[in-house]
PDB file of C-alpha atoms and ligand atoms in Angstrom:
ATOM      1  CA  UNK A 436     -52.188 -31.161  13.752  1.00  0.00           C
ATOM      2  CA  UNK A 437     -54.856 -28.679  13.778  1.00  0.00           C
ATOM      3  CA  UNK A 438     -55.821 -27.885  17.656  1.00  0.00           C
ATOM      4  CA  UNK A 439     -59.258 -26.741  18.097  1.00  0.00           C
ATOM      5  CA  UNK A 440     -59.694 -24.884  21.182  1.00  0.00           C
ATOM      6  CA  UNK A 441     -61.859 -26.826  23.844  1.00  0.00           C
ATOM      7  CA  UNK A 442     -63.664 -23.619  25.135  1.00  0.00           C
ATOM      8  CA  UNK A 443     -64.870 -22.835  21.450  1.00  0.00           C
ATOM      9  CA  UNK A 444     -66.518 -26.583  21.149  1.00  0.00           C
ATOM     10  CA  UNK A 445     -69.595 -27.087  22.877  1.00  0.00           C
ATOM     11  CA  UNK A 446     -69.419 -30.659  24.872  1.00  0.00           C
ATOM     12  CA  UNK A 447     -72.127 -32.962  24.029  1.00  0.00           C
ATOM     13  CA  UNK A 448     -73.375 -33.084  27.918  1.00  0.00           C
ATOM     14  CA  UNK A 449     -74.372 -29.750  27.772  1.00  0.00           C
ATOM     15  CA  UNK A 450     -76.995 -30.420  25.348  1.00  0.00           C
ATOM     16  CA  UNK A 451     -79.032 -29.059  23.208  1.00  0.00           C
ATOM     17  CA  UNK A 452     -82.557 -27.758  23.998  1.00  0.00           C
ATOM     18  CA  UNK A 453     -84.115 -29.826  21.252  1.00  0.00           C
ATOM     19  CA  UNK A 454     -81.710 -32.982  21.324  1.00  0.00           C
ATOM     20  CA  UNK A 455     -81.813 -34.823  24.232  1.00  0.00           C
ATOM     21  CA  UNK A 456     -78.205 -35.426  26.128  1.00  0.00           C
ATOM     22  CA  UNK A 457     -78.744 -39.182  26.013  1.00  0.00           C
ATOM     23  CA  UNK A 458     -79.308 -39.782  22.052  1.00  0.00           C
ATOM     24  CA  UNK A 459     -75.848 -39.607  20.618  1.00  0.00           C
ATOM     25  CA  UNK A 460     -73.840 -39.747  24.398  1.00  0.00           C
ATOM     26  CA  UNK A 461     -73.162 -43.461  23.257  1.00  0.00           C
ATOM     27  CA  UNK A 462     -73.730 -44.931  19.735  1.00  0.00           C
ATOM     28  CA  UNK A 463     -76.529 -47.740  20.749  1.00  0.00           C
ATOM     29  CA  UNK A 464     -79.757 -45.716  19.573  1.00  0.00           C
ATOM     30  CA  UNK A 465     -77.856 -44.209  16.369  1.00  0.00           C
ATOM     31  CA  UNK A 466     -76.704 -48.176  15.618  1.00  0.00           C
ATOM     32  CA  UNK A 467     -80.438 -49.273  16.133  1.00  0.00           C
ATOM     33  CA  UNK A 468     -81.619 -47.080  13.347  1.00  0.00           C
ATOM     34  CA  UNK A 469     -78.277 -47.859  11.360  1.00  0.00           C
ATOM     35  CA  UNK A 470     -78.854 -51.008  11.454  1.00  0.00           C
ATOM     36  CA  UNK A 471     -82.205 -51.581   9.941  1.00  0.00           C
ATOM     37  CA  UNK A 472     -81.628 -49.419   7.112  1.00  0.00           C
ATOM     38  CA  UNK A 473     -78.469 -51.454   6.119  1.00  0.00           C
ATOM     39  CA  UNK A 474     -79.614 -54.817   6.902  1.00  0.00           C
ATOM     40  CA  UNK A 475     -83.122 -54.229   4.811  1.00  0.00           C
ATOM     41  CA  UNK A 476     -82.005 -51.963   2.213  1.00  0.00           C
ATOM     42  CA  UNK A 477     -82.905 -53.474  -1.317  1.00  0.00           C
ATOM     43  CA  UNK A 478     -79.957 -51.217  -3.278  1.00  0.00           C
ATOM     44  CA  UNK A 479     -76.948 -53.050  -4.101  1.00  0.00           C
ATOM     45  CA  UNK A 480     -75.022 -50.377  -3.747  1.00  0.00           C
ATOM     46  CA  UNK A 481     -75.266 -48.963   0.231  1.00  0.00           C
ATOM     47  CA  UNK A 482     -75.655 -44.747   1.116  1.00  0.00           C
ATOM     48  CA  UNK A 483     -72.028 -43.984   1.557  1.00  0.00           C
ATOM     49  CA  UNK A 484     -70.918 -45.825  -1.160  1.00  0.00           C
ATOM     50  CA  UNK A 485     -73.065 -44.095  -3.330  1.00  0.00           C
ATOM     51  CA  UNK A 486     -72.280 -40.527  -1.721  1.00  0.00           C
ATOM     52  CA  UNK A 487     -68.553 -41.116  -2.005  1.00  0.00           C
ATOM     53  CA  UNK A 488     -68.870 -41.525  -5.720  1.00  0.00           C
ATOM     54  CA  UNK A 489     -69.975 -37.639  -5.857  1.00  0.00           C
ATOM     55  CA  UNK A 490     -66.750 -36.870  -4.030  1.00  0.00           C
ATOM     56  CA  UNK A 491     -64.377 -34.432  -6.054  1.00  0.00           C
ATOM     57  CA  UNK A 492     -61.354 -36.333  -7.343  1.00  0.00           C
ATOM     58  CA  UNK A 493     -58.052 -35.325  -6.505  1.00  0.00           C
ATOM     59  CA  UNK A 494     -55.027 -37.071  -5.040  1.00  0.00           C
ATOM     60  CA  UNK A 495     -54.608 -34.667  -2.300  1.00  0.00           C
ATOM     61  CA  UNK A 496     -57.555 -33.103  -0.562  1.00  0.00           C
ATOM     62  CA  UNK A 497     -57.754 -31.724   2.939  1.00  0.00           C
ATOM     63  CA  UNK A 498     -61.164 -33.341   4.067  1.00  0.00           C
ATOM     64  CA  UNK A 499     -63.482 -32.655   7.145  1.00  0.00           C
ATOM     65  CA  UNK A 500     -66.413 -34.564   8.325  1.00  0.00           C
ATOM     66  CA  UNK A 501     -68.939 -33.095  10.823  1.00  0.00           C
ATOM     67  CA  UNK A 502     -70.683 -35.270  13.014  1.00  0.00           C
ATOM     68  CA  UNK A 503     -68.942 -38.519  11.737  1.00  0.00           C
ATOM     69  CA  UNK A 504     -71.177 -40.733  13.877  1.00  0.00           C
ATOM     70  CA  UNK A 505     -69.220 -44.021  14.397  1.00  0.00           C
ATOM     71  CA  UNK A 506     -67.252 -43.740  11.348  1.00  0.00           C
ATOM     72  CA  UNK A 507     -69.331 -45.952   8.950  1.00  0.00           C
ATOM     73  CA  UNK A 508     -68.824 -43.646   5.980  1.00  0.00           C
ATOM     74  CA  UNK A 509     -65.017 -44.430   6.115  1.00  0.00           C
ATOM     75  CA  UNK A 510     -65.536 -47.943   6.605  1.00  0.00           C
ATOM     76  CA  UNK A 511     -67.812 -48.170   3.890  1.00  0.00           C
ATOM     77  CA  UNK A 512     -65.268 -46.388   1.353  1.00  0.00           C
ATOM     78  CA  UNK A 513     -62.126 -48.294   2.763  1.00  0.00           C
ATOM     79  CA  UNK A 514     -60.807 -49.250  -0.476  1.00  0.00           C
ATOM     80  CA  UNK A 515     -61.349 -45.911  -2.148  1.00  0.00           C
ATOM     81  CA  UNK A 516     -59.662 -43.479  -0.218  1.00  0.00           C
ATOM     82  CA  UNK A 517     -56.728 -41.856  -1.561  1.00  0.00           C
ATOM     83  CA  UNK A 518     -53.721 -41.963   0.541  1.00  0.00           C
ATOM     84  CA  UNK A 519     -52.669 -38.426  -0.133  1.00  0.00           C
ATOM     85  CA  UNK A 520     -55.969 -37.356   1.738  1.00  0.00           C
ATOM     86  CA  UNK A 521     -55.760 -35.441   4.956  1.00  0.00           C
ATOM     87  CA  UNK A 522     -59.045 -36.539   6.806  1.00  0.00           C
ATOM     88  CA  UNK A 523     -60.368 -34.922  10.121  1.00  0.00           C
ATOM     89  CA  UNK A 524     -63.373 -36.897  11.898  1.00  0.00           C
ATOM     90  CA  UNK A 525     -65.197 -34.786  14.018  1.00  0.00           C
ATOM     91  CA  UNK A 526     -68.574 -35.128  16.361  1.00  0.00           C
ATOM     92  CA  UNK A 527     -69.728 -33.030  19.555  1.00  0.00           C
ATOM     93  CA  UNK A 528     -70.286 -36.412  21.001  1.00  0.00           C
ATOM     94  CA  UNK A 529     -67.246 -37.708  22.663  1.00  0.00           C
ATOM     95  CA  UNK A 530     -68.573 -41.195  23.095  1.00  0.00           C
ATOM     96  CA  UNK A 531     -69.442 -41.578  19.133  1.00  0.00           C
ATOM     97  CA  UNK A 532     -65.657 -40.152  18.464  1.00  0.00           C
ATOM     98  CA  UNK A 533     -64.398 -42.505  20.531  1.00  0.00           C
ATOM     99  CA  UNK A 534     -66.121 -45.342  18.921  1.00  0.00           C
ATOM    100  CA  UNK A 535     -64.910 -44.021  15.535  1.00  0.00           C
ATOM    101  CA  UNK A 536     -61.321 -44.030  16.545  1.00  0.00           C
ATOM    102  CA  UNK A 537     -61.851 -47.634  17.487  1.00  0.00           C
ATOM    103  CA  UNK A 538     -63.860 -48.918  14.497  1.00  0.00           C
ATOM    104  CA  UNK A 539     -61.299 -46.857  12.125  1.00  0.00           C
ATOM    105  CA  UNK A 540     -58.268 -48.576  14.002  1.00  0.00           C
ATOM    106  CA  UNK A 541     -58.532 -51.731  11.631  1.00  0.00           C
ATOM    107  CA  UNK A 542     -57.844 -49.516   8.465  1.00  0.00           C
ATOM    108  CA  UNK A 543     -54.082 -49.005   7.503  1.00  0.00           C
ATOM    109  CA  UNK A 544     -54.273 -45.093   7.432  1.00  0.00           C
ATOM    110  CA  UNK A 545     -54.350 -42.330   9.915  1.00  0.00           C
ATOM    111  CA  UNK A 546     -57.371 -39.712  10.258  1.00  0.00           C
ATOM    112  CA  UNK A 547     -57.449 -37.130  12.824  1.00  0.00           C
ATOM    113  CA  UNK A 548     -60.074 -36.972  15.404  1.00  0.00           C
ATOM    114  CA  UNK A 549     -61.755 -33.660  16.841  1.00  0.00           C
ATOM    115  CA  UNK A 550     -64.586 -32.847  18.861  1.00  0.00           C
ATOM    116  CA  UNK A 551     -66.100 -30.326  17.203  1.00  0.00           C
ATOM    117  CA  UNK A 552     -69.477 -27.936  17.205  1.00  0.00           C
ATOM    118  CA  UNK A 553     -70.591 -27.561  13.905  1.00  0.00           C
ATOM    119  CA  UNK A 554     -72.062 -24.285  15.052  1.00  0.00           C
ATOM    120  CA  UNK A 555     -68.596 -23.034  16.512  1.00  0.00           C
ATOM    121  CA  UNK A 556     -65.790 -24.404  13.518  1.00  0.00           C
ATOM    122  CA  UNK A 557     -62.712 -23.028  14.796  1.00  0.00           C
ATOM    123  CA  UNK A 558     -60.291 -23.922  11.743  1.00  0.00           C
ATOM    124  CA  UNK A 559     -59.193 -20.946   9.837  1.00  0.00           C
ATOM    125  CA  UNK A 560     -60.675 -20.012   6.917  1.00  0.00           C
ATOM    126  CA  UNK A 561     -59.665 -21.850   3.195  1.00  0.00           C
ATOM    127  CA  UNK A 562     -58.266 -24.724   5.236  1.00  0.00           C
ATOM    128  CA  UNK A 563     -60.451 -27.826   3.770  1.00  0.00           C
ATOM    129  CA  UNK A 564     -61.340 -28.681   0.074  1.00  0.00           C
ATOM    130  CA  UNK A 565     -64.034 -30.882   0.985  1.00  0.00           C
ATOM    131  CA  UNK A 566     -66.551 -30.531   4.026  1.00  0.00           C
ATOM    132  CA  UNK A 567     -69.052 -33.588   4.731  1.00  0.00           C
ATOM    133  CA  UNK A 568     -72.057 -33.390   6.881  1.00  0.00           C
ATOM    134  CA  UNK A 569     -73.919 -36.640   6.830  1.00  0.00           C
ATOM    135  CA  UNK A 570     -77.483 -37.164   8.152  1.00  0.00           C
ATOM    136  CA  UNK A 571     -76.460 -34.759  10.805  1.00  0.00           C
ATOM    137  CA  UNK A 572     -77.256 -30.719  10.144  1.00  0.00           C
ATOM    138  CA  UNK A 573     -81.210 -31.322  10.980  1.00  0.00           C
ATOM    139  CA  UNK A 574     -79.586 -31.784  14.515  1.00  0.00           C
ATOM    140  CA  UNK A 575     -77.688 -28.474  14.565  1.00  0.00           C
ATOM    141  CA  UNK A 576     -79.785 -25.840  16.018  1.00  0.00           C
ATOM    142  CA  UNK A 577     -77.976 -22.856  14.849  1.00  0.00           C
ATOM    143  CA  UNK A 578     -77.629 -23.936  11.134  1.00  0.00           C
ATOM    144  CA  UNK A 579     -77.122 -20.498   9.474  1.00  0.00           C
ATOM    145  CA  UNK A 580     -73.703 -20.091  11.438  1.00  0.00           C
ATOM    146  CA  UNK A 581     -72.788 -23.883  10.578  1.00  0.00           C
ATOM    147  CA  UNK A 582     -73.326 -23.140   7.149  1.00  0.00           C
ATOM    148  CA  UNK A 583     -71.694 -20.091   7.221  1.00  0.00           C
ATOM    149  CA  UNK A 584     -68.684 -21.555   8.894  1.00  0.00           C
ATOM    150  CA  UNK A 585     -68.526 -24.448   6.719  1.00  0.00           C
ATOM    151  CA  UNK A 586     -68.128 -22.176   3.481  1.00  0.00           C
ATOM    152  CA  UNK A 587     -65.534 -19.902   5.525  1.00  0.00           C
ATOM    153  CA  UNK A 588     -63.014 -23.200   6.222  1.00  0.00           C
ATOM    154  CA  UNK A 589     -63.678 -24.322   2.492  1.00  0.00           C
ATOM    155  CA  UNK A 590     -61.099 -23.029  -0.053  1.00  0.00           C
ATOM    156  CA  UNK A 591     -62.770 -21.003  -2.791  1.00  0.00           C
ATOM    157  CA  UNK A 592     -62.864 -24.510  -5.547  1.00  0.00           C
ATOM    158  CA  UNK A 593     -63.724 -26.442  -2.100  1.00  0.00           C
ATOM    159  CA  UNK A 594     -66.953 -28.720  -2.064  1.00  0.00           C
ATOM    160  CA  UNK A 595     -69.832 -28.904   0.689  1.00  0.00           C
ATOM    161  CA  UNK A 596     -71.789 -32.246   0.629  1.00  0.00           C
ATOM    162  CA  UNK A 597     -74.499 -32.909   2.807  1.00  0.00           C
ATOM    163  CA  UNK A 598     -76.865 -35.531   2.856  1.00  0.00           C
ATOM    164  CA  UNK A 599     -79.975 -35.889   4.723  1.00  0.00           C
ATOM    165  CA  UNK A 600     -83.621 -37.370   3.799  1.00  0.00           C
ATOM    166  CA  UNK A 601     -86.950 -36.004   2.356  1.00  0.00           C
ATOM    167  CA  UNK A 602     -89.781 -35.708   4.260  1.00  0.00           C
ATOM    168  CA  UNK A 603     -91.604 -38.950   2.973  1.00  0.00           C
ATOM    169  CA  UNK A 604     -88.368 -40.629   3.781  1.00  0.00           C
ATOM    170  CA  UNK A 605     -89.625 -44.572   5.209  1.00  0.00           C
ATOM    171  CA  UNK A 606     -93.543 -42.922   5.229  1.00  0.00           C
ATOM    172  CA  UNK A 607     -94.636 -46.675   4.548  1.00  0.00           C
ATOM    173  CA  UNK A 608     -92.811 -48.079   7.651  1.00  0.00           C
ATOM    174  CA  UNK A 609     -93.833 -45.012   9.760  1.00  0.00           C
ATOM    175  CA  UNK A 610     -97.591 -45.734   8.715  1.00  0.00           C
ATOM    176  CA  UNK A 611     -97.284 -48.854  10.607  1.00  0.00           C
ATOM    177  CA  UNK A 612     -95.982 -47.238  13.740  1.00  0.00           C
ATOM    178  CA  UNK A 613     -99.029 -44.609  13.475  1.00  0.00           C
ATOM    179  CA  UNK A 614    -101.711 -47.190  12.851  1.00  0.00           C
ATOM    180  CA  UNK A 615    -100.684 -48.771  15.635  1.00  0.00           C
ATOM    181  CA  UNK A 616    -100.335 -46.173  18.059  1.00  0.00           C
ATOM    182  CA  UNK A 617    -103.979 -44.377  16.885  1.00  0.00           C
ATOM    183  CA  UNK A 618    -105.461 -47.982  17.822  1.00  0.00           C
ATOM    184  CA  UNK A 619    -103.729 -47.277  21.437  1.00  0.00           C
ATOM    185  CA  UNK A 620    -105.403 -44.025  21.746  1.00  0.00           C
ATOM    186  CA  UNK A 621    -101.622 -42.379  21.884  1.00  0.00           C
ATOM    187  CA  UNK A 622    -101.724 -40.814  18.486  1.00  0.00           C
ATOM    188  CA  UNK A 623     -98.174 -39.629  17.391  1.00  0.00           C
ATOM    189  CA  UNK A 624     -96.333 -38.322  14.250  1.00  0.00           C
ATOM    190  CA  UNK A 625     -92.872 -37.712  13.930  1.00  0.00           C
ATOM    191  CA  UNK A 626     -92.080 -34.130  13.030  1.00  0.00           C
ATOM    192  CA  UNK A 627     -90.827 -32.537   9.973  1.00  0.00           C
ATOM    193  CA  UNK A 628     -86.796 -32.505  10.308  1.00  0.00           C
ATOM    194  CA  UNK A 629     -85.309 -28.834   9.993  1.00  0.00           C
ATOM    195  CA  UNK A 630     -83.012 -29.618   7.025  1.00  0.00           C
ATOM    196  CA  UNK A 631     -84.484 -32.100   4.225  1.00  0.00           C
ATOM    197  CA  UNK A 632     -84.391 -32.676   0.767  1.00  0.00           C
ATOM    198  CA  UNK A 633     -87.577 -30.656   0.485  1.00  0.00           C
ATOM    199  CA  UNK A 634     -86.316 -27.475   2.660  1.00  0.00           C
ATOM    200  CA  UNK A 635     -82.472 -27.653   2.411  1.00  0.00           C
ATOM    201  CA  UNK A 636     -82.220 -26.016  -0.693  1.00  0.00           C
ATOM    202  CA  UNK A 637     -83.333 -22.692   0.134  1.00  0.00           C
ATOM    203  CA  UNK A 638     -80.737 -22.883   3.737  1.00  0.00           C
ATOM    204  CA  UNK A 639     -77.658 -24.007   1.966  1.00  0.00           C
ATOM    205  CA  UNK A 640     -77.899 -21.303  -1.214  1.00  0.00           C
ATOM    206  CA  UNK A 641     -78.498 -18.325   1.279  1.00  0.00           C
ATOM    207  CA  UNK A 642     -74.652 -19.062   1.438  1.00  0.00           C
ATOM    208  CA  UNK A 643     -73.489 -21.030  -1.238  1.00  0.00           C
ATOM    209  CA  UNK A 644     -74.147 -19.596  -4.796  1.00  0.00           C
ATOM    210  CA  UNK A 645     -74.159 -23.084  -6.765  1.00  0.00           C
ATOM    211  CA  UNK A 646     -76.460 -25.910  -4.702  1.00  0.00           C
ATOM    212  CA  UNK A 647     -77.056 -29.076  -6.779  1.00  0.00           C
ATOM    213  CA  UNK A 648     -79.513 -31.862  -5.306  1.00  0.00           C
ATOM    214  CA  UNK A 649     -79.232 -35.378  -5.991  1.00  0.00           C
ATOM    215  CA  UNK A 650     -81.353 -38.293  -4.768  1.00  0.00           C
ATOM    216  CA  UNK A 651     -80.442 -42.074  -4.225  1.00  0.00           C
ATOM    217  CA  UNK A 652     -83.009 -44.543  -5.288  1.00  0.00           C
ATOM    218  CA  UNK A 653     -83.828 -47.017  -2.481  1.00  0.00           C
ATOM    219  CA  UNK A 654     -86.460 -49.104  -0.640  1.00  0.00           C
ATOM    220  CA  UNK A 655     -86.464 -51.538   2.390  1.00  0.00           C
ATOM    221  CA  UNK A 656     -87.789 -54.910   2.379  1.00  0.00           C
ATOM    222  CA  UNK A 657     -88.189 -55.934   5.898  1.00  0.00           C
ATOM    223  CA  UNK A 658     -89.463 -58.833   6.845  1.00  0.00           C
ATOM    224  CA  UNK A 659     -88.687 -59.289  10.715  1.00  0.00           C
ATOM    225  CA  UNK A 660     -90.544 -57.506  13.713  1.00  0.00           C
ATOM    226  CA  UNK A 661     -87.623 -57.290  16.187  1.00  0.00           C
ATOM    227  CA  UNK A 662     -85.609 -54.653  14.151  1.00  0.00           C
ATOM    228  CA  UNK A 663     -88.404 -52.300  13.554  1.00  0.00           C
ATOM    229  CA  UNK A 664     -89.401 -52.455  17.033  1.00  0.00           C
ATOM    230  CA  UNK A 665     -85.565 -51.753  17.917  1.00  0.00           C
ATOM    231  CA  UNK A 666     -85.606 -48.909  15.427  1.00  0.00           C
ATOM    232  CA  UNK A 667     -88.385 -47.098  16.954  1.00  0.00           C
ATOM    233  CA  UNK A 668     -87.438 -47.727  20.545  1.00  0.00           C
ATOM    234  CA  UNK A 669     -84.054 -45.659  19.515  1.00  0.00           C
ATOM    235  CA  UNK A 670     -86.203 -42.687  19.099  1.00  0.00           C
ATOM    236  CA  UNK A 671     -87.343 -42.691  22.721  1.00  0.00           C
ATOM    237  CA  UNK A 672     -86.399 -39.282  24.215  1.00  0.00           C
ATOM    238  CA  UNK A 673     -84.636 -38.063  21.040  1.00  0.00           C
ATOM    239  CA  UNK A 674     -86.352 -34.819  21.389  1.00  0.00           C
ATOM    240  CA  UNK A 675     -87.864 -33.076  24.609  1.00  0.00           C
ATOM    241  CA  UNK A 676     -87.468 -36.934  26.181  1.00  0.00           C
ATOM    242  CA  UNK A 677     -90.825 -38.106  24.408  1.00  0.00           C
ATOM    243  CA  UNK A 678     -91.288 -41.287  24.620  1.00  0.00           C
ATOM    244  CA  UNK A 679     -92.598 -43.305  21.050  1.00  0.00           C
ATOM    245  CA  UNK A 680     -92.875 -46.520  22.480  1.00  0.00           C
ATOM    246  CA  UNK A 681     -92.995 -46.894  26.115  1.00  0.00           C
ATOM    247  CA  UNK A 682     -92.096 -50.214  27.862  1.00  0.00           C
ATOM    248  CA  UNK A 683     -95.291 -51.349  28.271  1.00  0.00           C
ATOM    249  CA  UNK A 684     -96.157 -51.280  24.161  1.00  0.00           C
ATOM    250  CA  UNK A 685     -93.424 -53.242  23.225  1.00  0.00           C
ATOM    251  CA  UNK A 686     -95.191 -56.513  23.302  1.00  0.00           C
ATOM    252  CA  UNK A 687     -98.305 -55.397  21.587  1.00  0.00           C
ATOM    253  CA  UNK A 688     -96.432 -53.276  19.027  1.00  0.00           C
ATOM    254  CA  UNK A 689     -94.067 -56.565  17.960  1.00  0.00           C
ATOM    255  CA  UNK A 690     -97.347 -58.813  17.712  1.00  0.00           C
ATOM    256  CA  UNK A 691     -98.982 -55.912  15.696  1.00  0.00           C
ATOM    257  CA  UNK A 692     -95.990 -56.386  13.038  1.00  0.00           C
ATOM    258  CA  UNK A 693     -95.738 -60.100  13.202  1.00  0.00           C
ATOM    259  CA  UNK A 694     -99.481 -59.834  12.135  1.00  0.00           C
ATOM    260  CA  UNK A 695     -98.587 -57.369   9.228  1.00  0.00           C
ATOM    261  CA  UNK A 696     -95.568 -59.813   8.629  1.00  0.00           C
ATOM    262  CA  UNK A 697     -97.713 -63.120   8.075  1.00  0.00           C
ATOM    263  CA  UNK A 698    -100.350 -61.323   5.981  1.00  0.00           C
ATOM    264  CA  UNK A 699     -97.957 -59.484   3.816  1.00  0.00           C
ATOM    265  CA  UNK A 700     -94.887 -61.376   4.118  1.00  0.00           C
ATOM    266  CA  UNK A 701     -92.808 -57.944   4.098  1.00  0.00           C
ATOM    267  CA  UNK A 702     -93.163 -54.343   4.963  1.00  0.00           C
ATOM    268  CA  UNK A 703     -92.015 -52.462   2.210  1.00  0.00           C
ATOM    269  CA  UNK A 704     -90.933 -48.384   2.399  1.00  0.00           C
ATOM    270  CA  UNK A 705     -89.366 -46.322  -0.378  1.00  0.00           C
ATOM    271  CA  UNK A 706     -86.252 -44.441   0.863  1.00  0.00           C
ATOM    272  CA  UNK A 707     -86.299 -40.616  -0.068  1.00  0.00           C
ATOM    273  CA  UNK A 708     -82.558 -39.702   0.474  1.00  0.00           C
ATOM    274  CA  UNK A 709     -79.978 -37.717  -1.334  1.00  0.00           C
ATOM    275  CA  UNK A 710     -77.240 -35.092  -1.339  1.00  0.00           C
ATOM    276  CA  UNK A 711     -76.463 -31.401  -1.705  1.00  0.00           C
ATOM    277  CA  UNK A 712     -73.666 -30.090  -3.151  1.00  0.00           C
ATOM    278  CA  UNK A 713     -72.692 -26.902  -2.502  1.00  0.00           C
ATOM    279  CA  UNK A 714     -69.917 -24.890  -4.425  1.00  0.00           C
ATOM    280  CA  UNK A 715     -68.566 -21.167  -3.588  1.00  0.00           C
ATOM    281  CA  UNK A 716     -68.148 -20.230  -7.148  1.00  0.00           C
TER     282      UNK A 716
HETATM  283  C1  SAM B1485     -77.744 -39.183  12.724  1.00  0.00           C
HETATM  284  S1  SAM B1485     -75.969 -39.137  13.232  1.00  0.00           S
HETATM  285  C2  SAM B1485     -75.101 -39.478  11.648  1.00  0.00           C
HETATM  286  C3  SAM B1485     -73.910 -40.197  11.811  1.00  0.00           C
HETATM  287  C4  SAM B1485     -73.042 -40.495  10.664  1.00  0.00           C
HETATM  288  N1  SAM B1485     -72.636 -38.917   9.952  1.00  0.00           N
HETATM  289  C5  SAM B1485     -74.050 -40.762   9.486  1.00  0.00           C
HETATM  290  O1  SAM B1485     -74.637 -40.596   8.721  1.00  0.00           O
HETATM  291  O2  SAM B1485     -74.278 -42.479   9.762  1.00  0.00           O
HETATM  292  C6  SAM B1485     -75.732 -37.573  13.866  1.00  0.00           C
HETATM  293  C7  SAM B1485     -74.349 -37.485  14.325  1.00  0.00           C
HETATM  294  O3  SAM B1485     -74.244 -35.972  14.359  1.00  0.00           O
HETATM  295  C8  SAM B1485     -73.542 -35.575  15.872  1.00  0.00           C
HETATM  296  N2  SAM B1485     -74.188 -33.924  15.925  1.00  0.00           N
HETATM  297  C9  SAM B1485     -75.286 -33.604  16.220  1.00  0.00           C
HETATM  298  N3  SAM B1485     -75.411 -32.354  16.262  1.00  0.00           N
HETATM  299  C10 SAM B1485     -74.106 -31.824  16.457  1.00  0.00           C
HETATM  300  C11 SAM B1485     -73.463 -30.466  16.302  1.00  0.00           C
HETATM  301  N4  SAM B1485     -73.967 -29.151  16.930  1.00  0.00           N
HETATM  302  N5  SAM B1485     -71.803 -30.497  16.093  1.00  0.00           N
HETATM  303  C12 SAM B1485     -71.149 -31.739  15.607  1.00  0.00           C
HETATM  304  N6  SAM B1485     -71.737 -33.150  15.747  1.00  0.00           N
HETATM  305  C13 SAM B1485     -73.249 -33.010  15.761  1.00  0.00           C
HETATM  306  C14 SAM B1485     -74.130 -36.448  16.696  1.00  0.00           C
HETATM  307  O4  SAM B1485     -73.449 -36.537  17.837  1.00  0.00           O
HETATM  308  C15 SAM B1485     -74.330 -37.878  15.821  1.00  0.00           C
HETATM  309  O5  SAM B1485     -72.894 -38.716  16.193  1.00  0.00           O
END
């Protein structure tokens, strides 16, 4: 089993200047966001199933997932994972990793679990055939270092798959929040993420000679107010401890959403998400 020297891996609670240290210390906030997109997606195929379809084929691959969250990717694809794959699931949050270990205990196969900071991957050169980074690179402060470590730990024919969203992902939903907050005299806009379908190609192609981008078609059709309230509350304190939706605004926001749902029946928001597939040759 590959050991990752503890002193080379930054633990979550040492923090990141942008990302607050409470955001991924436990899975609760992340789950509020993922539950909304899972429950109200109109696509017959989940995002994780769609991503898996673009994995390289092979019976004996060495796989590393960075920022694995709670391991949902592997649960979603449980019936498809070849037995011969040697899979290392990693995250820099001990809380996330522990939840992953518990959720995947139901699968009858073994995974390796490692605390890894994507900026300081300590595996040897050419160790993996596939590296996966689902919706996590925009959290990594020193992305340049992360991308070059990823390339280094891949074999010459290895593949790196990074999923993310575009700038306008869920714009139709964010509009509701913005209209509400504008009306309360507290204007707020999410800032553009540092790694998206719009700006990721340039960052990846600085290291990988071959980069392909694929988009998945999907939308949310949401007919309940409460999951939207939970979704936006989960962003409270995400960056620089900024409170998007303070406690005293929750009831008013819920009523505002119910008003929209009574008129429109549902809030529909297009998704704009996808993956980059990167190769070294
Ligand atoms: C939005 S969640 C995505 C989880 C999962 N990959 C998914 O797609 O559902 C981001 C994850 O990246 C982890 N993370 C953030 N920065 C990281 C870093 N520098 N190194 C490793 N993991 C990191 C967080 O702890 C969190 O579990």
